[in-house]
């Protein structure tokens, strides 16, 4: 393979401000380098020290890392702990117990505060309710909830009794839910009647009912429903119960169940390059260590901070930096139910002012859409809000383009807040490559350097290191505590997906291309190397979207999906479709395209709707029948076709597929 060409050169450098360096947990590059040297010198000793210092163990571990069955690594395997006790119980009897754990702002602006002590009582009571439903250690529970305190309580309550949770984002369809209930073998679903987003009631419970009705959910015994709004929903006698019903008579004390460090804390499904979602399995001990440590290192979290991560608990970011990390670190955090544009696009900035947020963590897509809104309407510009409380900004989900970085730095951070541009994945459990606010000189668009103990590198197809300045594939050379343990129920797929044989079977392949700058050795992520798109920070497999299109059997004969760059969402979904009838044109084509968009939304969820749909008499294929995706990517981008198309059976289709609707 020729090296992935890197065209972006970025010369702007922003050293960390003195205010961030002073008193930081990792202060200055010397402190960062010292930790990296410690990890290099004594890898296991480094991780053992951190695990002893940052996790409360009910039974201390004696084995740090077991590599005997690589890539199925085990960390701290003979140690025992409980994740919920590490987030809540450990604060009881300290100054933190009376501190606000969560400031919850609902869609309509109503604010509720919960202290650590109150949160522990709520989690314990809900854990008792789960036990009363016959849910035990090792059982799997699906959580399909809005962004409310109850969502976090449900996750923590599962962890408390040793049940493994699998959160499904509230925007996913009935079919996606059905697949996950079946794959995880879930015994219960925890959901709400509705969720509130942008002033609207959106159904959740009816989608759960629809998902279960599709069949195959044989393990499922109970559905627990949080009544988020007064609107009634269908309740199935014997199976469905409201939160009020199950909490009745339950005490607010529940002893946390100790589990082995390798016990699965959660399964989180993510899109792969084949159609079937992958159940990423995370352990309890290693995951929790990293969730707590990265709060301390990346966000330099301090007792006085008000931390706000805008991610939904349905994604990994909402697991690590809403449900577990901030609580393990004893921080006060904001949880927001709504959307950034309701009642107006200044909502984020108004909330930062209102709650005096000090550390703000959001996605580039949100930043880009708010730039657009602010440029069109000065009333929602961040300059209209007092953002002087901010001290650190963060970016997550996809690479941030340098111009959005500069706007964020200038208009939100007032040119005084370091931006931590964090690279990590569902599979990594927590940050991997990121600047440190009190140490790393910042370069817009670069996630800079790996965290201490993370042995990241850029290699070619067979795993050889590539010199700085040339692009290649991002890998991690040594295991780390919060890494994925396996794909639930499919160890072979885990091995193939992440530890390919051609690279020796021990390098973790991130699936992203990257380049290191020649001058500083800083990493910059250049995008996926497989057929996975990153739309608004959410990973979507092209295969899944293709399968959804083709499942509309009355209409679609064939479909191919590629990504193209998009100013707002980072990547946009572009679908090329061959119908079972003649190729439509004009208004009819527009009407069919909309029908297909709505169909995909129903099959996968609105997030997967193709932005572009183009119709052709057939698709460009090689002689062996393989779809020429590279060619389609060029067409989607509107590039001139330079590659050889002589092998095409029907060159006229190139013009057809270039037509925009």
XYZ file of C-alpha atoms in Angstrom:
661
model
C 0.000 0.000 0.000
C 1.235 3.447 -0.720
C 1.227 5.560 2.415
C -2.002 7.471 3.069
C -1.183 10.904 1.799
C -1.366 13.706 4.338
C -2.181 17.099 2.854
C -3.033 19.091 5.931
C -0.155 21.084 7.318
C -0.847 22.982 10.500
C 1.766 25.382 11.835
C -0.155 27.125 14.629
C 0.961 26.087 18.123
C -0.689 27.145 21.394
C 1.322 26.458 24.553
C -0.786 25.707 27.667
C -1.623 28.892 29.595
C 0.117 29.399 32.917
C -3.231 29.122 34.741
C -3.642 25.548 33.392
C -0.053 24.482 34.151
C -0.216 25.702 37.749
C -1.459 22.996 40.065
C -2.291 20.549 37.216
C -2.112 16.841 37.990
C 0.307 16.455 35.113
C 2.057 19.806 35.045
C 4.438 20.539 32.132
C 5.916 18.158 29.546
C 8.595 16.916 31.957
C 5.904 15.436 34.192
C 4.243 13.789 31.172
C 7.555 12.386 29.934
C 8.374 11.041 33.424
C 5.110 9.033 33.488
C 5.765 7.713 29.954
C 9.291 6.674 31.003
C 7.892 4.892 34.091
C 5.492 2.914 31.854
C 8.310 2.089 29.391
C 10.632 0.927 32.151
C 8.231 -1.155 34.224
C 4.964 -1.592 32.314
C 3.201 -3.857 34.790
C 4.525 -2.001 37.837
C 3.194 1.276 36.382
C -0.329 -0.069 35.908
C -0.336 -1.905 39.245
C 0.587 1.330 41.063
C -2.182 3.259 39.360
C -4.746 0.521 40.032
C -3.855 0.407 43.745
C -3.983 4.197 44.060
C -7.202 4.857 42.103
C -9.529 1.910 42.690
C -11.137 0.618 45.887
C -10.664 -3.167 45.899
C -12.711 -5.472 48.134
C -10.059 -8.088 47.438
C -6.675 -6.743 46.289
C -5.171 -8.201 43.109
C -1.838 -10.009 43.020
C -1.644 -10.534 39.217
C -1.421 -7.361 37.106
C -1.481 -8.539 33.466
C -2.026 -12.002 32.035
C -0.930 -12.276 28.398
C -0.899 -16.059 28.182
C -3.934 -16.231 25.874
C -3.312 -13.164 23.664
C -5.252 -11.184 22.449
C -7.656 -12.183 25.242
C -5.749 -10.186 27.846
C -6.702 -10.148 31.511
C -5.981 -7.330 33.966
C -5.955 -7.530 37.781
C -7.823 -10.838 37.334
C -7.699 -12.133 40.930
C -8.826 -8.770 42.382
C -12.471 -8.067 43.326
C -14.404 -4.804 43.424
C -17.747 -3.190 42.680
C -18.060 -0.379 40.123
C -20.977 1.366 41.843
C -19.168 1.303 45.225
C -16.200 2.964 43.470
C -18.489 5.733 42.225
C -20.694 6.270 45.269
C -19.955 4.394 48.511
C -16.316 5.489 48.629
C -17.426 9.137 48.983
C -19.626 8.451 52.010
C -18.025 9.755 55.186
C -15.906 12.231 53.178
C -16.562 15.861 52.299
C -17.901 14.661 48.947
C -21.002 12.903 50.353
C -22.960 16.191 50.704
C -21.622 17.566 47.400
C -23.863 17.833 44.340
C -23.175 14.817 42.102
C -25.586 15.737 39.289
C -27.151 19.001 38.175
C -29.884 17.797 35.846
C -31.426 20.232 33.393
C -34.534 18.935 31.681
C -35.570 19.760 28.141
C -37.926 22.492 29.448
C -35.176 24.074 31.573
C -36.287 22.681 34.980
C -33.236 21.938 37.164
C -32.857 19.129 39.722
C -29.814 18.643 41.939
C -28.790 15.341 43.563
C -25.996 14.929 46.122
C -23.720 11.901 46.267
C -25.537 10.655 49.368
C -28.956 11.010 47.681
C -27.707 9.363 44.501
C -26.409 6.376 46.472
C -29.840 5.993 48.138
C -31.599 6.135 44.745
C -29.199 3.647 43.144
C -29.491 1.252 46.118
C -33.279 1.413 46.086
C -33.378 0.693 42.346
C -30.845 -2.140 42.786
C -33.175 -3.700 45.372
C -36.054 -3.354 42.899
C -34.002 -5.174 40.229
C -33.214 -7.990 42.657
C -36.931 -8.248 43.527
C -37.576 -8.820 39.786
C -35.237 -11.805 39.960
C -32.326 -10.027 38.219
C -29.000 -11.358 39.481
C -25.254 -11.164 39.030
C -24.278 -12.050 35.453
C -27.721 -11.334 33.962
C -27.873 -8.903 31.037
C -30.179 -5.888 31.143
C -30.977 -3.583 28.199
C -31.347 0.114 29.074
C -33.266 2.265 26.555
C -33.684 5.547 28.338
C -33.731 9.291 27.882
C -30.861 11.453 29.146
C -32.111 11.771 32.701
C -30.833 11.012 36.195
C -32.841 7.771 36.007
C -30.680 6.532 33.111
C -27.515 6.850 35.212
C -29.309 5.339 38.241
C -30.302 2.307 36.138
C -26.700 1.768 34.949
C -25.252 2.150 38.447
C -27.928 -0.152 39.935
C -27.055 -2.912 37.440
C -23.360 -2.516 38.309
C -24.235 -2.637 41.997
C -25.758 -6.123 41.778
C -23.241 -7.402 39.240
C -25.705 -7.454 36.322
C -24.194 -6.536 32.934
C -25.949 -3.590 31.261
C -26.245 -2.830 27.603
C -27.455 0.696 26.902
C -29.149 1.297 23.561
C -29.283 4.897 22.346
C -32.843 6.293 22.479
C -32.716 7.151 18.742
C -32.307 3.531 17.607
C -35.188 1.673 15.997
C -37.281 -1.266 17.165
C -35.312 -3.593 14.918
C -31.968 -2.439 16.358
C -33.380 -2.983 19.845
C -34.696 -6.433 18.947
C -31.253 -7.510 17.621
C -29.548 -6.337 20.811
C -32.037 -8.025 23.182
C -31.496 -11.296 21.320
C -27.713 -11.031 20.995
C -27.180 -10.140 24.662
C -29.759 -12.676 25.914
C -31.257 -9.896 28.060
C -33.668 -10.782 30.912
C -35.066 -7.249 31.270
C -35.448 -3.932 29.453
C -35.412 -0.682 31.433
C -37.094 2.107 29.470
C -39.348 5.185 29.721
C -42.807 5.904 28.325
C -41.438 8.886 26.350
C -38.379 11.085 26.053
C -38.462 14.879 25.780
C -36.378 16.407 23.008
C -36.791 19.918 21.667
C -40.193 20.394 23.304
C -41.578 17.174 21.787
C -42.609 13.898 23.397
C -40.911 11.068 21.537
C -41.956 7.476 22.177
C -39.640 4.891 23.749
C -41.935 2.285 25.275
C -43.955 1.719 22.084
C -40.650 1.111 20.214
C -39.690 -1.461 22.875
C -43.066 -3.184 22.382
C -42.547 -3.188 18.618
C -39.020 -4.616 19.035
C -40.199 -7.435 21.321
C -43.128 -8.203 18.974
C -40.609 -8.946 16.176
C -39.917 -12.179 18.066
C -36.869 -14.098 19.250
C -36.680 -12.304 22.641
C -37.098 -15.565 24.531
C -34.865 -14.647 27.475
C -36.828 -11.478 28.290
C -38.964 -11.571 31.458
C -39.628 -7.972 32.505
C -39.904 -4.433 31.155
C -39.526 -1.627 33.704
C -40.942 1.738 32.646
C -39.999 5.173 33.954
C -42.964 7.518 33.489
C -41.088 10.529 32.166
C -44.284 12.309 31.133
C -47.902 11.955 32.309
C -48.929 10.484 28.910
C -50.107 6.857 29.240
C -48.422 4.078 27.288
C -49.342 0.467 26.600
C -48.488 -1.858 29.560
C -48.451 -5.636 29.162
C -49.826 -7.328 32.291
C -47.339 -9.590 34.075
C -44.344 -8.342 32.035
C -44.397 -4.533 32.319
C -44.179 -2.503 35.528
C -43.661 1.197 36.200
C -40.745 2.446 38.301
C -43.209 3.519 41.001
C -44.587 -0.030 41.217
C -41.195 -1.754 41.489
C -39.724 0.794 43.916
C -42.675 0.473 46.300
C -41.507 -0.781 49.670
C -37.821 -1.108 48.594
C -35.244 0.106 51.142
C -32.533 2.598 50.197
C -29.670 0.386 51.327
C -28.205 -2.362 49.179
C -24.804 -3.903 49.757
C -22.697 -3.770 46.569
C -21.917 -7.226 45.113
C -18.169 -7.809 44.719
C -17.237 -9.132 41.262
C -13.940 -10.252 39.735
C -12.005 -7.521 37.925
C -12.696 -9.247 34.601
C -16.466 -9.516 35.173
C -18.311 -7.834 32.221
C -19.535 -4.439 33.468
C -21.317 -3.707 30.196
C -21.773 -4.628 26.556
C -22.096 -1.749 24.142
C -23.029 -2.431 20.551
C -21.174 -0.631 17.817
C -21.346 -0.766 14.048
C -18.877 -2.927 12.248
C -18.040 -3.148 8.592
C -20.361 -6.174 8.283
C -24.045 -5.845 8.944
C -24.274 -7.415 12.379
C -23.585 -5.008 15.267
C -20.651 -5.918 17.507
C -21.263 -6.278 21.245
C -18.125 -4.659 22.682
C -17.532 -6.251 26.095
C -15.828 -4.245 28.839
C -14.439 -5.471 32.148
C -15.099 -3.911 35.558
C -11.645 -3.293 37.083
C -9.583 -2.050 34.137
C -12.424 0.023 32.733
C -13.136 1.783 35.990
C -9.476 2.538 36.620
C -9.165 4.262 33.266
C -12.493 6.136 33.572
C -11.273 7.656 36.843
C -7.679 8.263 35.714
C -8.585 9.984 32.458
C -10.933 12.301 34.368
C -7.900 13.295 36.425
C -5.370 13.472 33.606
C -7.264 14.713 30.548
C -9.664 17.045 32.328
C -7.395 17.751 35.301
C -10.576 17.494 37.376
C -10.599 19.507 40.611
C -13.034 19.471 43.561
C -14.433 22.867 42.573
C -15.124 21.902 38.921
C -18.520 21.752 37.262
C -18.013 19.199 34.505
C -20.344 18.842 31.535
C -20.065 16.131 28.914
C -22.914 16.543 26.413
C -22.888 12.919 25.171
C -25.868 10.604 25.546
C -25.486 7.560 27.817
C -26.268 5.450 24.739
C -22.717 6.039 23.478
C -19.375 5.102 25.051
C -18.660 8.776 25.833
C -21.810 8.877 27.971
C -20.698 5.680 29.766
C -17.181 6.800 30.613
C -17.629 10.544 31.018
C -21.198 10.707 32.407
C -22.193 7.473 34.138
C -18.862 6.337 35.646
C -15.818 8.680 35.322
C -17.182 11.891 36.915
C -18.738 9.934 39.797
C -15.580 7.885 40.417
C -13.634 11.167 40.471
C -16.144 12.742 42.921
C -16.964 15.557 40.479
C -20.130 17.628 40.083
C -21.529 17.201 36.583
C -24.294 18.646 34.431
C -26.624 16.210 32.666
C -28.806 17.671 29.949
C -31.877 16.021 28.496
C -32.534 18.189 25.432
C -30.919 19.275 22.184
C -28.452 22.165 21.700
C -30.792 24.119 19.419
C -33.956 24.248 21.594
C -35.524 26.698 22.420
C -32.693 28.386 20.524
C -29.150 27.597 19.323
C -27.628 29.470 22.271
C -28.790 26.794 24.738
C -25.297 25.343 25.420
C -23.779 28.781 26.069
C -26.710 29.844 28.259
C -26.368 26.649 30.301
C -22.604 27.124 30.744
C -23.338 30.597 32.134
C -26.233 29.393 34.308
C -24.410 26.448 35.924
C -20.929 28.042 35.884
C -19.510 25.087 33.940
C -15.709 24.875 34.142
C -14.957 21.859 31.932
C -17.037 21.446 28.764
C -16.821 18.353 26.534
C -18.735 18.069 23.256
C -18.523 16.846 19.660
C -17.202 18.708 16.572
C -20.557 18.274 14.799
C -22.295 20.171 17.636
C -19.616 22.884 17.455
C -19.925 23.194 13.640
C -23.739 23.433 13.742
C -23.532 26.093 16.503
C -20.945 28.072 14.467
C -23.422 28.133 11.612
C -26.254 29.226 13.921
C -24.115 31.900 15.608
C -23.023 33.345 12.282
C -26.651 33.572 11.130
C -28.050 35.053 14.356
C -25.978 37.068 16.774
C -28.570 36.506 19.557
C -27.339 32.887 19.904
C -23.640 33.716 19.577
C -21.511 32.505 22.517
C -20.437 36.157 22.988
C -23.953 36.834 24.362
C -23.318 34.516 27.321
C -20.841 34.861 30.181
C -18.449 31.946 29.599
C -15.770 33.178 31.991
C -16.237 30.120 34.283
C -14.746 27.809 31.597
C -11.165 26.617 32.082
C -10.925 23.515 29.844
C -12.701 22.590 26.616
C -12.839 19.130 25.099
C -13.714 17.611 21.748
C -14.813 13.992 21.124
C -16.276 11.593 18.580
C -14.426 12.532 15.417
C -11.421 14.597 14.404
C -12.072 18.344 14.758
C -11.131 20.399 11.706
C -8.675 23.232 12.446
C -11.102 26.051 11.634
C -13.788 24.708 14.005
C -10.994 24.301 16.599
C -10.020 27.969 16.180
C -13.623 29.158 16.521
C -14.118 27.008 19.658
C -10.842 28.339 21.068
C -11.689 31.973 20.339
C -15.430 32.321 20.862
C -16.103 29.711 23.551
C -12.766 29.496 25.342
C -11.968 33.232 25.069
C -8.459 32.195 23.846
C -7.589 31.142 27.412
C -8.856 27.531 27.675
C -6.800 24.555 26.494
C -8.761 22.294 24.109
C -8.309 18.577 24.736
C -9.006 16.937 21.379
C -9.477 13.343 22.523
C -9.019 10.313 20.271
C -10.532 7.069 21.561
C -13.177 4.490 20.651
C -16.002 2.396 22.041
C -13.440 -0.400 22.102
C -10.763 1.500 24.059
C -13.040 2.381 26.987
C -11.433 5.794 27.541
C -9.081 8.392 26.058
C -6.016 7.075 24.221
C -4.376 10.029 22.468
C -5.082 13.485 23.828
C -3.389 16.685 24.889
C -3.036 17.296 28.625
C -4.357 20.747 29.546
C -1.447 21.623 31.821
C 1.333 20.107 29.720
C 0.847 19.709 25.960
C 1.438 22.500 23.423
C -1.701 22.399 21.212
C -1.882 22.176 17.428
C -5.391 22.679 15.934
C -6.776 19.474 14.437
C -4.257 17.207 16.200
C -4.991 14.909 19.136
C -1.230 15.285 19.892
C 0.297 12.480 22.024
C -0.755 9.175 23.639
C -1.494 9.100 27.346
C 1.215 7.547 29.537
C 1.100 3.752 29.262
C -0.646 3.802 25.850
C 1.820 2.471 23.262
C 0.315 3.928 20.082
C 2.103 3.743 16.719
C 1.515 4.080 12.978
C 2.307 1.055 10.832
C 1.893 -0.320 7.319
C -0.258 -3.284 6.306
C 2.041 -5.874 7.843
C 2.695 -3.990 11.072
C 6.039 -2.285 10.313
C 6.526 1.179 11.801
C 6.127 4.080 9.395
C 8.338 7.189 9.719
C 6.818 10.447 10.975
C 5.287 12.560 8.221
C 3.832 9.590 6.298
C 0.377 8.230 6.894
C -0.535 4.660 7.776
C -2.687 2.665 10.169
C -3.074 3.476 13.824
C -2.292 0.595 16.200
C -1.647 0.099 19.898
C 1.307 -2.195 20.555
C 0.650 -3.198 24.143
C -2.573 -4.026 25.969
C -4.081 -1.444 28.341
C -6.539 -1.966 31.226
C -9.725 -0.491 29.709
C -9.491 -2.250 26.345
C -12.282 -4.339 24.836
C -12.119 -7.910 26.148
C -13.992 -9.652 23.380
C -17.031 -9.285 21.140
C -19.916 -10.708 23.154
C -20.481 -14.285 22.060
C -18.045 -14.047 19.125
C -14.376 -14.329 20.143
C -13.303 -15.193 16.600
C -14.748 -11.979 15.204
C -12.961 -10.077 17.983
C -9.635 -11.559 17.014
C -10.154 -10.941 13.286
C -11.489 -7.385 13.711
C -8.886 -6.033 16.088
C -5.812 -8.280 16.112
C -5.326 -9.312 12.489
C -3.002 -12.206 11.763
C -1.193 -10.291 9.002
C 0.048 -7.899 11.693
C 1.188 -10.730 13.963
C -2.026 -11.065 16.014
C -0.857 -8.860 18.915
C -1.226 -5.318 17.584
C -4.590 -3.679 18.307
C -5.833 -2.260 14.994
C -7.916 0.847 15.637
C -9.425 0.908 12.115
C -8.326 4.523 11.649
C -5.680 5.990 9.399
C -3.290 8.468 11.041
C -0.157 10.464 10.470
C 2.497 11.748 12.918
C 3.911 15.207 12.299
C 7.546 15.275 11.310
C 8.420 18.016 13.830
C 6.684 17.006 17.070
C 5.564 13.435 16.464
C 1.963 14.530 17.055
C -0.819 12.256 15.874
C -3.563 13.370 13.527
C -6.405 11.018 12.650
C -7.175 10.960 8.921
C -10.362 8.848 8.936
C -11.511 5.205 8.859
C -9.620 2.629 6.811
C -12.626 0.329 6.551
C -16.220 0.690 5.466
C -17.312 2.487 8.591
C -18.533 6.068 8.406
C -18.267 8.640 11.134
C -21.418 10.750 10.966
C -21.655 13.395 13.684
C -19.313 11.365 15.819
C -21.422 8.199 15.497
C -19.979 5.139 13.816
C -22.157 3.617 11.147
C -21.240 0.608 9.068
C -21.919 1.065 5.329
C -22.961 -2.551 5.177
C -25.749 -1.993 7.725
C -27.202 0.896 5.716
C -26.925 -1.127 2.480
C -28.696 -4.057 4.103
C -31.474 -1.733 5.306
C -31.970 -0.300 1.798
C -31.995 -3.709 0.139
C -34.501 -4.994 2.702
C -37.081 -2.742 1.013
C -37.668 -5.647 -1.309
C -40.614 -4.201 -3.252
C -38.433 -1.403 -4.569
C -34.679 -1.874 -4.227
C -32.586 -4.335 -6.209
C -29.123 -3.240 -5.108
C -27.453 -0.516 -3.072
C -23.964 0.696 -2.259
C -23.198 3.232 0.455
C -20.103 5.413 0.787
C -19.174 8.478 2.784
C -18.308 11.933 1.525
C -16.907 14.880 3.464
C -19.560 17.164 4.948
C -19.034 20.566 6.501
C -21.525 19.938 9.264
C -21.506 16.257 10.159
C -17.892 15.447 9.214
C -19.074 12.709 6.903
C -22.344 12.390 5.043
C -23.975 9.166 3.896
C -24.285 8.836 0.141
C -26.332 5.907 -1.209
C -26.260 4.646 -4.792
C -29.396 2.678 -5.534
C -30.570 0.421 -8.349
C -34.341 -0.064 -8.333
C -36.350 -3.075 -9.438
C -38.001 -0.813 -12.032
C -36.767 1.781 -14.513
C -34.575 4.582 -13.193
C -36.719 7.442 -11.864
C -36.077 11.102 -12.697
C -37.279 14.550 -11.529
C -39.951 14.762 -8.845
C -40.562 11.033 -8.873
C -36.892 10.408 -8.077
C -37.113 12.904 -5.185
C -40.264 11.206 -3.843
C -38.677 7.707 -3.963
C -35.467 9.046 -2.379
C -37.512 10.397 0.556
C -39.369 7.105 0.879
C -36.018 5.289 1.086
C -34.641 7.766 3.649
C -37.659 7.180 5.900
C -37.307 3.429 5.454
C -33.649 3.518 6.635
C -34.683 5.689 9.608
C -37.249 3.051 10.546
C -34.805 0.143 10.077
C -31.760 1.609 11.872
C -32.659 5.050 13.249
C -32.799 8.647 11.941
C -29.043 9.050 12.336
C -28.498 6.588 9.448
C -30.653 8.449 6.890
C -28.635 8.910 3.666
C -28.078 12.586 2.869
C -27.630 11.853 -0.878
C -29.504 9.161 -2.775
C -28.581 8.642 -6.415
C -30.213 6.240 -8.847
C -28.502 4.297 -11.631
C -29.458 1.490 -14.027
C -26.735 -0.525 -12.335
C -23.657 -0.085 -10.125
C -20.037 0.124 -11.320
C -18.419 -3.272 -10.772
C -15.146 -4.976 -11.563
C -15.178 -8.025 -13.797
C -15.230 -10.248 -10.771
C -18.448 -8.533 -9.692
C -17.009 -6.417 -6.867
C -18.585 -2.981 -6.475
C -15.983 -0.291 -7.230
C -16.432 1.649 -4.019
C -13.403 3.844 -4.641
C -15.063 5.072 -7.814
C -18.318 5.712 -5.960
C -16.441 7.703 -3.310
C -15.021 9.933 -6.072
C -18.495 10.395 -7.592
C -19.963 11.217 -4.170
C -17.333 13.894 -3.637
C -17.970 15.336 -7.124
C -14.340 14.636 -8.175
C -13.247 14.166 -11.740
C -12.887 10.436 -12.459
C -9.226 9.696 -13.069
C -9.175 5.938 -12.555
C -9.517 3.430 -15.368
C -13.201 2.797 -16.137
C -12.670 0.728 -19.262
C -13.735 -2.434 -17.503
C -17.212 -1.030 -16.833
C -19.994 -2.804 -18.673
C -22.046 0.388 -18.912
C -20.016 3.639 -18.670
C -23.229 5.705 -19.012
C -24.087 4.940 -15.408
C -21.299 7.244 -14.220
C -23.302 10.213 -15.468
C -26.482 8.824 -13.945
C -24.868 8.329 -10.526
C -23.391 11.815 -10.570
C -26.885 13.364 -10.692
C -27.760 14.988 -7.385
C -31.309 14.923 -6.023
